[in-house]
Coordinates of C-alpha atoms and ligand atoms in Angstrom, one line a residue:
X1 CA 48.9 125.7 107.6
X2 CA 45.4 126.4 108.8
X3 CA 43.4 123.8 106.9
X4 CA 45.7 120.8 107.9
X5 CA 43.7 119.3 110.7
X6 CA 40.6 119.3 108.5
X7 CA 42.2 117.5 105.6
X8 CA 41.2 114.1 104.3
X9 CA 42.5 112.2 101.3
X10 CA 39.8 111.4 98.9
X11 CA 40.0 109.5 95.6
X12 CA 38.7 111.8 93.0
X13 CA 36.5 109.2 91.4
X14 CA 34.4 108.5 94.5
X15 CA 31.6 110.5 96.1
X16 CA 32.5 111.8 99.5
X17 CA 29.8 112.3 102.1
X18 CA 30.2 114.5 105.2
X19 CA 27.0 114.9 107.2
X20 CA 24.6 115.3 104.3
X21 CA 27.0 117.1 101.9
X22 CA 28.0 114.8 99.0
X23 CA 30.9 115.8 96.8
X24 CA 31.2 114.1 93.4
X25 CA 33.2 114.6 90.3
X26 CA 31.5 116.2 87.4
X27 CA 32.2 114.7 84.0
X28 CA 31.8 116.0 80.4
X29 CA 28.9 113.6 79.7
X30 CA 26.8 114.8 82.7
X31 CA 24.7 117.5 80.9
X32 CA 22.3 117.9 83.9
X33 CA 25.3 118.4 86.3
X34 CA 26.9 120.9 84.0
X35 CA 23.7 122.9 83.7
X36 CA 23.3 122.8 87.5
X37 CA 26.8 124.2 87.8
X38 CA 26.1 127.0 85.3
X39 CA 23.0 127.9 87.3
X40 CA 25.0 127.9 90.5
X41 CA 27.6 130.2 89.0
X42 CA 24.9 132.5 87.6
X43 CA 23.4 132.9 91.1
X44 CA 26.8 133.6 92.6
X45 CA 27.7 136.1 89.9
X46 CA 24.4 138.0 90.6
X47 CA 25.7 138.5 94.1
X48 CA 29.5 138.6 93.8
X49 CA 30.1 140.0 90.3
X50 CA 26.9 141.7 89.2
X51 CA 28.8 143.8 86.6
X52 CA 30.3 140.7 85.0
X53 CA 29.0 138.8 82.0
X54 CA 28.9 135.0 82.5
X55 CA 29.0 133.0 79.3
X56 CA 26.8 129.9 79.4
X57 CA 28.5 128.6 76.2
X58 CA 31.9 128.9 77.9
X59 CA 30.9 127.4 81.3
X60 CA 29.1 124.5 79.8
X61 CA 32.0 123.6 77.4
X62 CA 34.9 123.8 79.9
X63 CA 35.1 120.0 80.5
X64 CA 34.8 119.1 76.8
X65 CA 37.4 121.6 75.7
X66 CA 40.0 121.9 78.4
X67 CA 43.0 124.2 77.9
X68 CA 46.3 122.3 77.6
X69 CA 49.0 122.3 80.2
X70 CA 46.9 121.3 83.3
X71 CA 44.7 118.3 84.2
X72 CA 41.4 119.7 85.5
X73 CA 38.9 118.1 87.8
X74 CA 35.5 119.6 88.6
X75 CA 33.4 118.6 91.6
X76 CA 29.8 119.4 92.6
X77 CA 28.7 119.4 96.2
X78 CA 25.1 118.5 96.8
X79 CA 23.0 119.0 100.0
X80 CA 20.0 116.6 100.0
X81 CA 20.4 116.3 96.2
X82 CA 20.6 120.1 95.5
X83 CA 23.8 121.4 94.0
X84 CA 25.1 124.0 96.5
X85 CA 28.8 124.4 95.5
X86 CA 31.3 123.9 92.7
X87 CA 34.9 123.1 93.1
X88 CA 37.7 123.1 90.4
X89 CA 41.2 121.6 90.7
X90 CA 43.9 122.3 88.1
X91 CA 47.1 120.2 88.2
X92 CA 49.8 121.7 85.9
X93 CA 51.5 119.0 83.9
X94 CA 54.2 120.8 81.9
X95 CA 55.6 123.1 84.6
X96 CA 54.8 124.1 88.2
X97 CA 54.2 120.4 89.0
X98 CA 54.4 121.2 92.8
X99 CA 51.4 123.5 92.6
X100 CA 47.7 123.1 92.1
X101 CA 45.0 125.7 91.3
X102 CA 41.7 125.6 93.1
X103 CA 38.4 127.4 92.8
X104 CA 35.5 127.2 95.2
X105 CA 32.1 128.8 94.7
X106 CA 29.1 128.3 97.1
X107 CA 25.5 129.2 96.2
X108 CA 24.6 132.5 98.0
X109 CA 21.7 130.8 99.8
X110 CA 24.0 128.3 101.4
X111 CA 26.9 130.4 102.6
X112 CA 28.5 130.5 106.1
X113 CA 27.6 126.9 106.9
X114 CA 31.1 125.4 106.3
X115 CA 30.3 124.2 102.8
X116 CA 33.1 126.2 101.2
X117 CA 35.6 124.9 103.7
X118 CA 34.6 121.3 103.1
X119 CA 34.9 121.7 99.3
X120 CA 38.3 123.4 99.7
X121 CA 39.4 120.6 102.0
X122 CA 38.3 118.1 99.4
X123 CA 40.3 119.8 96.7
X124 CA 43.3 120.2 98.9
X125 CA 43.1 116.4 99.6
X126 CA 43.2 115.8 95.8
X127 CA 46.1 118.1 95.4
X128 CA 48.1 116.3 98.2
X129 CA 47.3 113.0 96.6
X130 CA 48.9 114.3 93.4
X131 CA 52.0 115.3 95.4
X132 CA 51.3 119.0 95.2
X133 CA 52.9 121.1 97.9
X134 CA 50.8 124.3 97.6
X135 CA 47.5 125.4 96.2
X136 CA 46.8 128.7 94.5
X137 CA 43.6 130.5 93.7
X138 CA 42.5 133.8 92.1
X139 CA 40.0 135.7 94.2
X140 CA 38.2 139.0 94.0
X141 CA 39.2 140.7 97.2
X142 CA 37.5 144.1 97.1
X143 CA 36.4 147.2 95.1
X144 CA 39.0 149.4 93.3
X145 CA 39.4 151.4 96.5
X146 CA 41.9 149.6 98.7
X147 CA 40.1 150.8 101.8
X148 CA 36.8 149.3 100.6
X149 CA 35.2 146.3 102.3
X150 CA 36.8 142.9 101.7
X151 CA 34.8 140.3 99.8
X152 CA 33.6 136.9 101.2
X153 CA 36.3 135.3 99.1
X154 CA 39.0 137.4 100.7
X155 CA 37.7 136.5 104.2
X156 CA 37.4 132.8 103.2
X157 CA 40.9 132.6 101.8
X158 CA 42.3 134.3 104.9
X159 CA 40.4 131.9 107.2
X160 CA 41.9 129.0 105.3
X161 CA 45.4 130.3 106.0
X162 CA 46.1 131.4 102.5
X163 CA 48.4 134.4 101.9
X164 CA 47.7 137.1 99.3
X165 CA 50.9 136.8 97.2
X166 CA 50.0 139.1 94.3
X167 CA 47.4 141.8 94.0
X168 CA 45.9 142.6 90.6
X169 CA 43.7 145.5 89.7
X170 CA 41.1 144.9 87.0
X171 CA 40.4 147.8 84.7
X172 CA 37.4 148.2 82.4
X173 CA 37.2 150.2 79.2
X174 CA 33.7 151.6 78.4
X175 CA 33.8 151.6 74.6
X176 CA 30.7 153.8 74.4
X177 CA 33.0 156.6 75.7
X178 CA 36.0 156.1 73.5
X179 CA 36.9 159.2 71.5
X180 CA 37.8 157.9 68.1
X181 CA 39.8 161.0 67.1
X182 CA 41.9 160.7 70.2
X183 CA 42.4 157.0 69.6
X184 CA 43.6 157.7 66.1
X185 CA 46.0 160.3 67.3
X186 CA 47.4 157.9 70.0
X187 CA 47.9 155.2 67.4
X188 CA 49.5 157.6 64.9
X189 CA 51.9 158.8 67.6
X190 CA 52.8 155.3 68.6
X191 CA 53.4 154.4 65.0
X192 CA 55.6 157.5 64.6
X193 CA 57.7 156.3 67.6
X194 CA 58.2 152.8 66.2
X195 CA 59.4 153.0 62.6
X196 CA 60.9 149.7 61.4
X197 CA 58.1 147.6 62.8
X198 CA 54.9 146.4 61.2
X199 CA 51.7 144.9 62.7
X200 CA 50.3 141.5 61.8
X201 CA 46.7 140.7 62.8
X202 CA 44.9 137.4 63.0
X203 CA 41.8 135.9 64.5
X204 CA 41.4 132.5 66.2
X205 CA 44.5 130.8 64.5
X206 CA 47.9 132.6 64.5
X207 CA 49.9 132.6 61.2
X208 CA 52.5 129.7 61.1
X209 CA 55.3 132.2 60.5
X210 CA 54.6 133.9 63.8
X211 CA 54.1 131.0 66.2
X212 CA 57.7 130.3 67.2
X213 CA 58.0 134.0 68.1
X214 CA 54.6 134.0 69.9
X215 CA 55.6 131.0 72.0
X216 CA 58.8 132.8 73.1
X217 CA 56.7 135.8 74.2
X218 CA 54.1 133.6 75.9
X219 CA 56.9 131.9 77.9
X220 CA 58.1 135.3 79.1
X221 CA 54.6 136.1 80.5
X222 CA 55.5 134.0 83.6
X223 CA 58.9 135.8 83.9
X224 CA 58.6 139.5 83.0
X225 CA 55.4 140.8 84.6
X226 CA 55.6 141.3 88.4
X227 CA 54.8 138.1 90.2
X228 CA 54.8 139.3 93.8
X229 CA 55.5 136.5 96.2
X230 CA 53.8 133.8 94.1
X231 CA 55.7 130.6 94.0
X232 CA 55.3 130.3 90.3
X233 CA 58.0 128.8 88.1
X234 CA 58.5 129.9 84.4
X235 CA 55.9 128.1 82.3
X236 CA 56.8 125.8 79.5
X237 CA 55.3 126.8 76.2
X238 CA 55.8 125.3 72.8
X239 CA 54.1 125.2 69.4
X240 CA 52.0 122.2 70.3
X241 CA 50.7 123.9 73.5
X242 CA 49.9 127.1 71.5
X243 CA 48.0 125.2 68.9
X244 CA 46.2 123.0 71.4
X245 CA 45.1 126.2 73.2
X246 CA 43.7 127.6 69.9
X247 CA 41.8 124.3 69.4
X248 CA 40.3 124.5 73.0
X249 CA 39.3 128.1 72.5
X250 CA 37.6 127.3 69.2
X251 CA 35.8 124.4 70.9
X252 CA 34.6 126.8 73.5
X253 CA 33.4 129.1 70.7
X254 CA 35.6 131.9 71.9
X255 CA 36.7 134.2 69.1
X256 CA 40.2 135.4 69.8
X257 CA 41.9 138.4 68.2
X258 CA 45.6 138.8 68.0
X259 CA 48.1 141.4 66.9
X260 CA 51.9 141.1 66.8
X261 CA 54.6 143.7 66.0
X262 CA 57.3 142.3 63.8
X263 CA 60.7 144.0 63.5
X264 CA 61.4 144.6 59.8
X265 CA 65.2 144.3 60.0
X266 CA 65.4 141.0 61.9
X267 CA 61.9 139.4 61.5
X268 CA 61.7 139.2 65.3
X269 CA 58.2 138.9 66.7
X270 CA 58.9 141.8 69.1
X271 CA 55.6 141.8 70.9
X272 CA 52.0 140.7 70.8
X273 CA 48.6 141.2 72.3
X274 CA 45.5 139.1 72.4
X275 CA 41.9 139.3 73.5
X276 CA 38.8 137.2 73.2
X277 CA 35.0 137.2 73.2
X278 CA 32.6 134.5 74.2
X279 CA 30.1 133.4 71.6
X280 CA 27.0 134.5 73.6
X281 CA 28.4 137.7 75.0
X282 CA 29.1 139.9 72.0
X283 CA 29.2 143.1 74.1
X284 CA 32.2 142.1 76.3
X285 CA 35.9 141.3 75.5
X286 CA 38.5 139.9 77.8
X287 CA 42.1 141.0 77.5
X288 CA 44.6 138.1 77.4
X289 CA 48.4 138.6 77.3
X290 CA 50.3 141.7 76.1
X291 CA 54.0 141.6 76.1
X292 CA 57.0 143.2 74.3
X293 CA 60.5 141.6 74.3
X294 CA 63.0 143.4 76.4
X295 CA 65.3 144.3 73.4
X296 CA 62.4 146.0 71.7
X297 CA 61.0 148.1 74.6
X298 CA 61.0 151.8 74.6
X299 CA 59.4 152.3 71.2
X300 CA 55.8 152.6 72.3
X301 CA 55.1 149.1 70.9
X302 CA 52.8 148.2 73.8
X303 CA 50.6 151.2 73.2
X304 CA 50.8 150.6 69.4
X305 CA 49.6 147.0 69.8
X306 CA 46.8 147.9 72.1
X307 CA 45.6 151.0 70.2
X308 CA 45.8 149.0 67.0
X309 CA 43.7 146.3 68.6
X310 CA 41.1 148.7 69.9
X311 CA 40.8 150.4 66.6
X312 CA 40.2 147.0 65.0
X313 CA 37.6 145.9 67.6
X314 CA 35.7 149.2 67.1
X315 CA 35.6 148.6 63.4
X316 CA 34.8 144.8 63.4
X317 CA 32.6 144.5 66.5
X318 CA 29.9 147.2 66.6
X319 CA 28.2 145.5 69.6
X320 CA 31.2 145.6 71.9
X321 CA 30.6 147.8 75.0
X322 CA 33.1 146.7 77.6
X323 CA 36.7 145.4 77.7
X324 CA 38.4 144.1 80.8
X325 CA 42.1 143.7 81.7
X326 CA 43.9 142.6 84.8
X327 CA 47.4 143.9 85.8
X328 CA 49.5 143.4 88.8
X329 CA 49.0 146.5 90.9
X330 CA 52.7 147.5 90.5
X331 CA 52.9 146.8 86.7
X332 CA 53.3 150.6 86.1
X333 CA 54.2 150.5 82.4
X334 CA 51.2 148.3 81.3
X335 CA 48.9 150.3 83.6
X336 CA 50.1 153.6 82.0
X337 CA 49.3 152.2 78.6
X338 CA 45.8 151.0 79.7
X339 CA 45.1 154.3 81.4
X340 CA 46.0 156.2 78.2
X341 CA 43.5 154.2 76.3
X342 CA 40.8 155.0 78.9
X343 CA 40.7 151.8 81.1
X344 CA 39.5 152.7 84.6
X345 CA 39.9 150.7 87.8
X346 CA 37.0 148.4 88.6
X347 CA 38.0 146.0 91.4
X348 CA 40.9 144.2 93.1
X349 CA 41.9 140.6 92.8
X350 CA 44.6 138.5 94.4
X351 CA 46.5 135.4 93.8
X352 CA 46.2 133.6 97.2
X353 CA 48.6 130.8 98.1
X354 CA 48.3 128.1 100.7
X355 CA 51.4 126.0 101.5
X356 CA 50.6 122.3 102.2
X357 CA 54.0 121.3 103.7
Ligands
ACO1 N1 32.6 137.2 105.9 C1 33.6 136.9 106.8 N2 34.2 135.7 106.9 C2 33.8 134.8 106.0 C3 32.8 135.0 105.0 C4 32.2 136.3 105.0 N3 31.3 136.6 104.1 N4 32.7 133.9 104.2 C5 33.6 133.0 104.7 N5 34.3 133.5 105.8 C6 35.3 132.8 106.5 C7 34.9 132.6 108.0 O1 36.0 132.6 108.8 C8 34.3 131.2 107.9 O2 34.3 130.5 109.1 P1 33.1 130.8 110.2 O3 31.8 130.8 109.4 O4 33.2 129.7 111.1 O5 33.4 132.2 110.7 C9 35.2 130.5 106.9 O6 35.6 131.5 106.0 C10 34.6 129.3 106.2 O7 33.4 129.7 105.7 P2 32.4 128.7 104.9 O8 31.1 128.8 105.5 O9 33.0 127.4 104.7 O10 32.4 129.4 103.5 P3 31.1 129.5 102.5 O11 30.5 128.2 102.3 O12 30.2 130.6 102.9 O13 31.8 129.9 101.1 C11 33.0 131.4 99.6 C12 32.8 130.9 101.1 C13 33.4 130.2 98.8 C14 34.1 132.4 99.6 C15 31.7 132.0 99.0 O14 31.4 133.2 99.7 C16 31.7 132.2 97.6 O15 31.4 131.3 96.8 N6 32.2 133.4 97.1 C17 32.3 133.8 95.7 C18 33.5 133.0 95.1 C19 34.8 133.1 95.8 O16 35.3 134.1 96.2 N7 35.5 131.9 96.0 C20 36.7 131.8 96.8 C21 37.9 131.8 96.0 S1 39.3 131.4 97.0 C22 39.4 129.7 96.9 O17 38.7 129.1 96.0 C23 40.4 129.0 97.7

């Protein structure tokens, strides 16, 4: 474990000073700190993810409207009073209680001076204090071409001793290039292959009649898709968690769109897909989960769900231009569906994992 000798235990309510770097918790009532963090992320996105939108509304409401299932701590690192780095720690509470999620971002003007390492050490200290035995992070590792140059994040994670345990490819759909006649034909063909099912659509709040089925499907999202070598246990999902996530998303002014396929004969919620948009970024949508129950696979329900959603988005959201989805690099079925709809590889990400034992 490469970061071990550098670790120190820190109480998360105190400010920690190393040389002139001060690391302090960020709280929901600290409007100036929250704005400073947004500006830091904005500067980092300009360098690291120039093709990505960054929602000010979403970033500035993260602390006030946290998603359920994990306790989150944000810290800011200041150098002579200037915010130079952000750190986030997530401690799952309902499952995966041996794991912590971390995220470190350093302002581009302050990189390669050991700041990222100090913030990571701080977060690892907090994770250890909460009895976590590993930390995990999501990091952009390179362009779509696997032979392309690695990102600073990939180099940083490797230097910390973290292993890449799952590689994801992000694909982007350019909606200005979607051929509507072809989309209609795909949807019609998928419907023809799945008689005996109907689609139910919603926005923001799922219908009561579907929620039990949706929770079952959501639970399978941590079992069915490829998980590589990630030490990730099946997640615990229930109605309360689902509804709390909807409340958090609404608080963050995200508009979510959902579609489920229901089996006429049994009433089973056989599959669902969801995506969401941030309030201040009407041109971009983020794909959330898509899953079909094993007993209902083989009827083109995945394609039907996603084509149905795309048809709806094109009708209801005329400003939408781009739509992003992440898939494990070896999730061949889901990737085939996305490719058929016109999604194209954009970049590669990895789940990285650092064991603390
Ligand atoms: N190229 C090669 N190696 C690098 C690079 C790079 N660009 N950046 C960091 N490293 C490695 C080096 O081994 C470095 O040690 P050295 O400088 O003694 O050679 C070691 O990582 C520690 O580097 P720091 O100076 O502590 O890192 P920095 O303050 O520059 O922050 C970070 C690195 C966080 C990756 C920054 O580039 C960034 O914000 N990137 C965008 C967001 C991101 O990818 N975050 C990391 C996600 S993974 C995680 O949170 C655990």
